[in-house]
C-alpha positions as a Python dict, from the first residue, in 0.01 Angstrom:
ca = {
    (1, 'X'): (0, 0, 0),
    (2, 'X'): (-353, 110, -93),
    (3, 'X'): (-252, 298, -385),
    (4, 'X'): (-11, 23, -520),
    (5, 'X'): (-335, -246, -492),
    (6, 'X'): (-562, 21, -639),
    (7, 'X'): (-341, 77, -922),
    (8, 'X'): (-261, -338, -986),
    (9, 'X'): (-661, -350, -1019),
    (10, 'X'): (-702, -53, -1237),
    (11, 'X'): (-442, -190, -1466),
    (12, 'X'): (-610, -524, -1446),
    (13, 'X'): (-961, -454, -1543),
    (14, 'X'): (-766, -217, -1826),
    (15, 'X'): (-652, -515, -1989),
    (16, 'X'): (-948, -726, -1938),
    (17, 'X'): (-1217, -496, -1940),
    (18, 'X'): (-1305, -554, -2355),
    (19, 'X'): (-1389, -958, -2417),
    (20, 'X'): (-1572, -1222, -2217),
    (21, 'X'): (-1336, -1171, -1904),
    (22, 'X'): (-1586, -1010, -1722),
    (23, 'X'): (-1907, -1239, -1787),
    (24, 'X'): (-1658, -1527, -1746),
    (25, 'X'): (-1541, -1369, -1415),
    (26, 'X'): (-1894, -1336, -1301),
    (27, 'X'): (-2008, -1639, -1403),
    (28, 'X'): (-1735, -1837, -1169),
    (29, 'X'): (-1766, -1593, -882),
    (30, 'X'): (-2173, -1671, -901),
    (31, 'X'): (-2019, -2042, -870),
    (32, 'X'): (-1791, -1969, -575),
    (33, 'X'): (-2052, -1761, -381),
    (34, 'X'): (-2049, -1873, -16),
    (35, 'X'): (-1877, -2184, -166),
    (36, 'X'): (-2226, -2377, -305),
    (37, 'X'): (-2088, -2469, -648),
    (38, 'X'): (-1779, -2637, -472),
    (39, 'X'): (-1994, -2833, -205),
    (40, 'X'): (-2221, -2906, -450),
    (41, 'X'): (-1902, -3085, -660),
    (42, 'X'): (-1790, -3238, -424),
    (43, 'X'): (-2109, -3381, -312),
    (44, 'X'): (-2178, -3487, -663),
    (45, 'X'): (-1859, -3653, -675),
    (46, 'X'): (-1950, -3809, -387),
    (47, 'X'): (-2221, -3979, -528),
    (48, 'X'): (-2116, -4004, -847),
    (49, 'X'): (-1757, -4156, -847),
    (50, 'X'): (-1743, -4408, -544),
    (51, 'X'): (-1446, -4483, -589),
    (52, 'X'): (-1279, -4149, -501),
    (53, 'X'): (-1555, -4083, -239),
    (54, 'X'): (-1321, -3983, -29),
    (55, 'X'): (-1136, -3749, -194),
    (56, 'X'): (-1447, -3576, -370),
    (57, 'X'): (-1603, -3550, 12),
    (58, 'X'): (-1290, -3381, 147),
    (59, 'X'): (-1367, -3153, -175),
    (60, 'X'): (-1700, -3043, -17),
    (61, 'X'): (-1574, -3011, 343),
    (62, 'X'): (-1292, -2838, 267),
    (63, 'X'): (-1492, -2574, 59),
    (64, 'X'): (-1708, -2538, 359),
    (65, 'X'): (-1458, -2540, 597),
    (66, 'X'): (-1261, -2269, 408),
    (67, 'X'): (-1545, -2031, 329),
    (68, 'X'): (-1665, -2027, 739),
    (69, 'X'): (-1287, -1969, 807),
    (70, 'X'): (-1278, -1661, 612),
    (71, 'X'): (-1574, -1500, 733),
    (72, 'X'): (-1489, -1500, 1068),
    (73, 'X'): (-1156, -1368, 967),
    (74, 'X'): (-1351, -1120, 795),
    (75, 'X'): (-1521, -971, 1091),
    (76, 'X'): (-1215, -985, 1279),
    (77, 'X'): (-988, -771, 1002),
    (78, 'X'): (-1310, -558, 920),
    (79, 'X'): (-1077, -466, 589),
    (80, 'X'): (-1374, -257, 382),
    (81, 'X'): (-1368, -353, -38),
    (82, 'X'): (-1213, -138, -215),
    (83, 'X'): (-1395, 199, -301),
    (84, 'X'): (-1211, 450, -563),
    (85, 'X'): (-1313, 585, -863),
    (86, 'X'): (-1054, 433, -1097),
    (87, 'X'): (-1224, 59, -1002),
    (88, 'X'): (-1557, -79, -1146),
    (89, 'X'): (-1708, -287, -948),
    (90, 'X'): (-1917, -571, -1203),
    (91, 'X'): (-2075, -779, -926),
    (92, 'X'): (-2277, -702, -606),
    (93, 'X'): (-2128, -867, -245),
    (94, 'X'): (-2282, -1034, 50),
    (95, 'X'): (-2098, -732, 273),
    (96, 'X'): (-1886, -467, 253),
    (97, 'X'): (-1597, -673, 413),
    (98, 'X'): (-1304, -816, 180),
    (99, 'X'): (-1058, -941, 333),
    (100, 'X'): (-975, -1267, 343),
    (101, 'X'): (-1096, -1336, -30),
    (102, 'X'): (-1381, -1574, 112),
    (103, 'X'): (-1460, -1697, -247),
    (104, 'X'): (-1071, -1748, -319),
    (105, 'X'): (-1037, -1925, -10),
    (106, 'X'): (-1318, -2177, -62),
    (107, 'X'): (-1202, -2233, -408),
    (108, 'X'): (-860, -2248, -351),
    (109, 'X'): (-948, -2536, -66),
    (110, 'X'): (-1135, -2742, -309),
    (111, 'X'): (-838, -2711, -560),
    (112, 'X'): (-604, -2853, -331),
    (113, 'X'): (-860, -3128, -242),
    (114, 'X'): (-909, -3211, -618),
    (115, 'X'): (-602, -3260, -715),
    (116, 'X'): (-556, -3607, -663),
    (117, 'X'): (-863, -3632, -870),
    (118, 'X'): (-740, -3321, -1181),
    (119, 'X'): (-369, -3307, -1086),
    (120, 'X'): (-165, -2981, -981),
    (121, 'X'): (-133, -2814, -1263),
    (122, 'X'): (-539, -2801, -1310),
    (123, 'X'): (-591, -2729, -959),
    (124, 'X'): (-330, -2408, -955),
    (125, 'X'): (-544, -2299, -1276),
    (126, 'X'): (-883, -2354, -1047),
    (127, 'X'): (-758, -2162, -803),
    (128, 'X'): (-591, -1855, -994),
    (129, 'X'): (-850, -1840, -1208),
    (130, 'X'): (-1058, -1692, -932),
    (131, 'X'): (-816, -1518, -763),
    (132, 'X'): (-807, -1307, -1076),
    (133, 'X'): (-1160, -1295, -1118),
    (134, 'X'): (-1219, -1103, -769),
    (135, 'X'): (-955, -837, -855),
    (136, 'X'): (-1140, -814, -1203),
    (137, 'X'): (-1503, -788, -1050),
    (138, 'X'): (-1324, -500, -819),
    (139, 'X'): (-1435, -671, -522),
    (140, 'X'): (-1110, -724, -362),
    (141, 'X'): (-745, -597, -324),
    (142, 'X'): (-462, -840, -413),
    (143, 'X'): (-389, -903, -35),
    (144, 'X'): (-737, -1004, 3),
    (145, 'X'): (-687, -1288, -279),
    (146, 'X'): (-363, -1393, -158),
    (147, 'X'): (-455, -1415, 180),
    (148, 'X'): (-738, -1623, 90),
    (149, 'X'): (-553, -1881, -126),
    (150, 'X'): (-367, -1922, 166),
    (151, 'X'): (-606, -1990, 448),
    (152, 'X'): (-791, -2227, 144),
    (153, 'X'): (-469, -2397, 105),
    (154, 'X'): (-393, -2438, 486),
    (155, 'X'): (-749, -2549, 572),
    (156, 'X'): (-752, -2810, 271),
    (157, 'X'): (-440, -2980, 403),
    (158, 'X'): (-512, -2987, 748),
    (159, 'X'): (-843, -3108, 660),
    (160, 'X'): (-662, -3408, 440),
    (161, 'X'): (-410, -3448, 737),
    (162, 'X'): (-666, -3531, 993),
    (163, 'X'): (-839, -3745, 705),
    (164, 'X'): (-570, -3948, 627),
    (165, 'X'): (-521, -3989, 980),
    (166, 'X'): (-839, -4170, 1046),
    (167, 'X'): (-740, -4400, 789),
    (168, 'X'): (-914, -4586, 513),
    (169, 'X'): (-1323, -4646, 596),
}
């Protein structure tokens, strides 16, 4: 399976190696990184757009809630990044640990909290957007990204579900 991921990455950076893909890539993984720019939006939201307080807070705790989910994972899997020749790596990490995708998985739990504020459509972009950014910075397999869009997306709703069972504030 190793191989198969290794060559999927190679293949991917081959294509998107020339162009702003990798500056753009870095640029939103800086965002994601231990899930700041998403808090941050949904804190701003928060603030900002009191009518949807609500929603833009679950933004912000999902994020969170997400990001702490996958690094315990992390140090329970102890999956090392990948290392071969045929990758560049374009960014620096936190650790040497990649799997789940923590940035996907933060990300992908905001997504899913946002979309009653940008819609689906928006939110699958949000969210595959980064998941293709990790595999470009060669910081992480495809299992690692999928596996972190779906803790990100399984954390989100269960977050929403215990939020909408409170009921309105």
């Amino acid at each position: 399976m190793r191989d198969a991921e290794i060559e999927v990455m190679r293949r991917w950076q081959r294509l998107t190696a020339r162009g702003p893909a990798p500056v753009l890539a870095r640029r939103y993984s800086a965002f994601g990184e231990h899930a700041a720019g998403w808090i941050l939006l949904g804190l701003g939201g928060a603030l900002l757009d009191r009518r949807r307080r609500e929603a833009w807070l679950g933004v912000a705790a999902s994020a969170f809630a997400a990001h702490a989910s996958a690094v315990l994972l992390k140090r329970v899997v102890r999956r090392v990044r990948p290392e071969d020749p045929r990758v560049t790596v374009y960014v620096g990490t936190p650790s040497r640990l990649s799997f789940p995708s923590a940035h996907v998985s933060s990300t992908t739990a905001a997504a899913t909290a946002l979309v009653p504020i940008i819609g689906a459509p928006a939110a699958v972009t949000t969210a595959g957007a980064m998941m293709l950014a990790r595999v470009l910075l060669g910081v992480h397999y495809p299992t690692d990204v999928a596996a972190g869009a779906g803790l990100g997306y399984g954390v989100a709703r269960v977050l929403r579900g215990r939020l909408a069972a409170r009921g309105p504030r």
